[in-house]
Tab-separated table of C-alpha atoms in Angstrom:
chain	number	residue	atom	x	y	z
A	880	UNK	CA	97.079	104.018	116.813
A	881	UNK	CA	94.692	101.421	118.248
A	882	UNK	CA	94.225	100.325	122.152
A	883	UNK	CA	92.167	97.456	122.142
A	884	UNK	CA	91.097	95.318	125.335
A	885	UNK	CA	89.222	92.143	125.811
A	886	UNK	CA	87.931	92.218	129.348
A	887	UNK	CA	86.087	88.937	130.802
A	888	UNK	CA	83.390	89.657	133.490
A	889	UNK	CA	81.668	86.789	134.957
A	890	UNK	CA	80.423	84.810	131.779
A	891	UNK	CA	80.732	88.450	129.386
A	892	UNK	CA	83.880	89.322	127.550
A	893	UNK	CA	84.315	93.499	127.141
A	894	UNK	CA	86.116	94.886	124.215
A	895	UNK	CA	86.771	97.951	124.476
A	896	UNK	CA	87.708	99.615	120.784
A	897	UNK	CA	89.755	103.090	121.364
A	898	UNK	CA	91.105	105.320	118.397
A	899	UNK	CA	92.110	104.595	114.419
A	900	UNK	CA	92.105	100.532	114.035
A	901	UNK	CA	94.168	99.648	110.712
A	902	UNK	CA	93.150	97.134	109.107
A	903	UNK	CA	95.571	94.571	109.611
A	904	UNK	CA	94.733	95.394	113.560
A	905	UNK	CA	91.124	94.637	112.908
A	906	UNK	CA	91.570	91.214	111.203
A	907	UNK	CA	94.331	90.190	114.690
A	908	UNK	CA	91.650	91.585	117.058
A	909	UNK	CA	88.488	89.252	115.764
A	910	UNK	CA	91.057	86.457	115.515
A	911	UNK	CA	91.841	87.446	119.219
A	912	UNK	CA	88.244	87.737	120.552
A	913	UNK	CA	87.038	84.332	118.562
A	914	UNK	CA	89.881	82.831	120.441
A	915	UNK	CA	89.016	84.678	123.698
A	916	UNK	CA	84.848	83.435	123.238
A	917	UNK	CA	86.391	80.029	123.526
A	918	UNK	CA	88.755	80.044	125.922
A	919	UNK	CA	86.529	81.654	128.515
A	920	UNK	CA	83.199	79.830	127.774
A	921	UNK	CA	81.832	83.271	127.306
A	922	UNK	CA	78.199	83.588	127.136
A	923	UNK	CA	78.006	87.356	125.754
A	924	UNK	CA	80.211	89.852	124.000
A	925	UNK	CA	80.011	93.411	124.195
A	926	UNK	CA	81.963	95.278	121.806
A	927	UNK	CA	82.169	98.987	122.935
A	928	UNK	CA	82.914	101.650	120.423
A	929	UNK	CA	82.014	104.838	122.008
A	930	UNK	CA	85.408	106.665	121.294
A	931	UNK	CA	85.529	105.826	117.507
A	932	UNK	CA	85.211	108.760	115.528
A	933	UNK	CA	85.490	106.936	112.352
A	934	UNK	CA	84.278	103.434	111.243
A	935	UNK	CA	84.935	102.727	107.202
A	936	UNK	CA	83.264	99.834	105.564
A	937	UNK	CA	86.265	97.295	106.292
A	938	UNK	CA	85.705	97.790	109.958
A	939	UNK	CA	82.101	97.772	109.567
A	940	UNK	CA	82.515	94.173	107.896
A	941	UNK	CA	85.148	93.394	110.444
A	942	UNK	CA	82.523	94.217	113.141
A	943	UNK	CA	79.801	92.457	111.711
A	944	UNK	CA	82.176	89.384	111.290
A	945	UNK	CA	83.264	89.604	115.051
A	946	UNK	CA	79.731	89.587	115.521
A	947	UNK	CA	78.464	86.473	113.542
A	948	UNK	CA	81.399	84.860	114.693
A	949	UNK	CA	80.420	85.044	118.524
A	950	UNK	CA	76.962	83.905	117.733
A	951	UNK	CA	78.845	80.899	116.091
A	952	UNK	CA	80.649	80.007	118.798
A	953	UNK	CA	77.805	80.373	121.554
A	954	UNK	CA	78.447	84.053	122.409
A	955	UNK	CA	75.629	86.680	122.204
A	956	UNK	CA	76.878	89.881	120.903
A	957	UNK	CA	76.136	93.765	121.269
A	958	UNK	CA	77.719	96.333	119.690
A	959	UNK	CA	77.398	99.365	122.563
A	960	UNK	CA	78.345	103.337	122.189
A	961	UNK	CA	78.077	103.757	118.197
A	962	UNK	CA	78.120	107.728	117.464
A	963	UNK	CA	75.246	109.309	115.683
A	964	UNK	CA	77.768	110.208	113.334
A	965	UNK	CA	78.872	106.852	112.695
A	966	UNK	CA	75.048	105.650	112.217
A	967	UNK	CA	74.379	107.881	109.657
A	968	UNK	CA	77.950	107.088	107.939
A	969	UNK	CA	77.250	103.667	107.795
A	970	UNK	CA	73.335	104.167	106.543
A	971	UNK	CA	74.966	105.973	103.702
A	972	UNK	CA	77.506	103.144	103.099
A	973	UNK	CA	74.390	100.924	102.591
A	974	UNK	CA	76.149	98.887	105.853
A	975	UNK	CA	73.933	99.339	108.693
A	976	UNK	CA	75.235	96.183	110.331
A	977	UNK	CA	72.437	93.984	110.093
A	978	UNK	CA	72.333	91.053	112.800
A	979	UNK	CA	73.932	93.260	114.787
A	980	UNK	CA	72.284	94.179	117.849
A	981	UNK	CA	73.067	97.452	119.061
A	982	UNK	CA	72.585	99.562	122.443
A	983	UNK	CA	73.541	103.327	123.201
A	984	UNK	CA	75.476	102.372	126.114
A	985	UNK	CA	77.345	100.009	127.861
A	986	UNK	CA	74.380	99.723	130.503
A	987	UNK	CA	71.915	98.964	128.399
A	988	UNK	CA	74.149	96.273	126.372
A	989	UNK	CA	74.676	94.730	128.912
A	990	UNK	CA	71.105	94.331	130.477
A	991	UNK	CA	69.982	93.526	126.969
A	992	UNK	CA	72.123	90.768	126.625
A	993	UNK	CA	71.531	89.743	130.611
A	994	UNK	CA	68.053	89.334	129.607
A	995	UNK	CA	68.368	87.225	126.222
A	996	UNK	CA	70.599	85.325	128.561
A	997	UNK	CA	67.821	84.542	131.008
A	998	UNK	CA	65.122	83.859	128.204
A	999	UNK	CA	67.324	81.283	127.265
A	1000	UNK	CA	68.162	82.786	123.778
């Protein structure tokens, strides 16, 4: 079963991805933070994954998607936390989310999008 959380924070939204996601769950939750970018004018996403063990190529889509469709709406996005495990899973897939930026931690997403913010990007 799936927790999921969108969390806004000044102009950043937070979601926060915890256990198995089905993918029913996945499709609601982008549908929910598209929704969410535009309802709270939000500048930046970060999408944190550190507790998923597992990410198969329908997520990995899914999270790309959620991705491309902040960047549509005005949102920045970083995908923060991703297991070395689930890097090398998704090299293998031949998915290694590309246009997705990426930091090991929440910190660091967040400064990295705090500074594309303030470049003006």
């Amino acid at each position: 079963m799936s927790t999921v959380s969108i969390v806004k924070w000044e102009d950043v939204l937070l979601l926060t991805l915890q256990g198995y996601m089905d993918d029913e769950t996945a499709v609601s939750l982008a549908e929910r933070l598209a929704s969410a970018v535009v309802r709270h004018g939000a500048r930046a996403v970060v999408i944190d994954i550190s507790t998923v063990e597992v990410l198969d190529s329908f997520m990995a889509r899914t999270l790309a998607g959620m991705a491309a469709a902040c960047r549509l709406l005005g949102a920045d996005t970083a995908v923060v936390g991703m297991r070395p495990d689930v890097a090398m899973t998704l090299v293998e897939l031949g998915m290694p989310l590309p246009g997705v930026r990426t930091a090991i931690n929440l910190e660091r997403g967040l400064a990295m999008l705090r500074q594309r913010m303030a470049d003006g990007r």
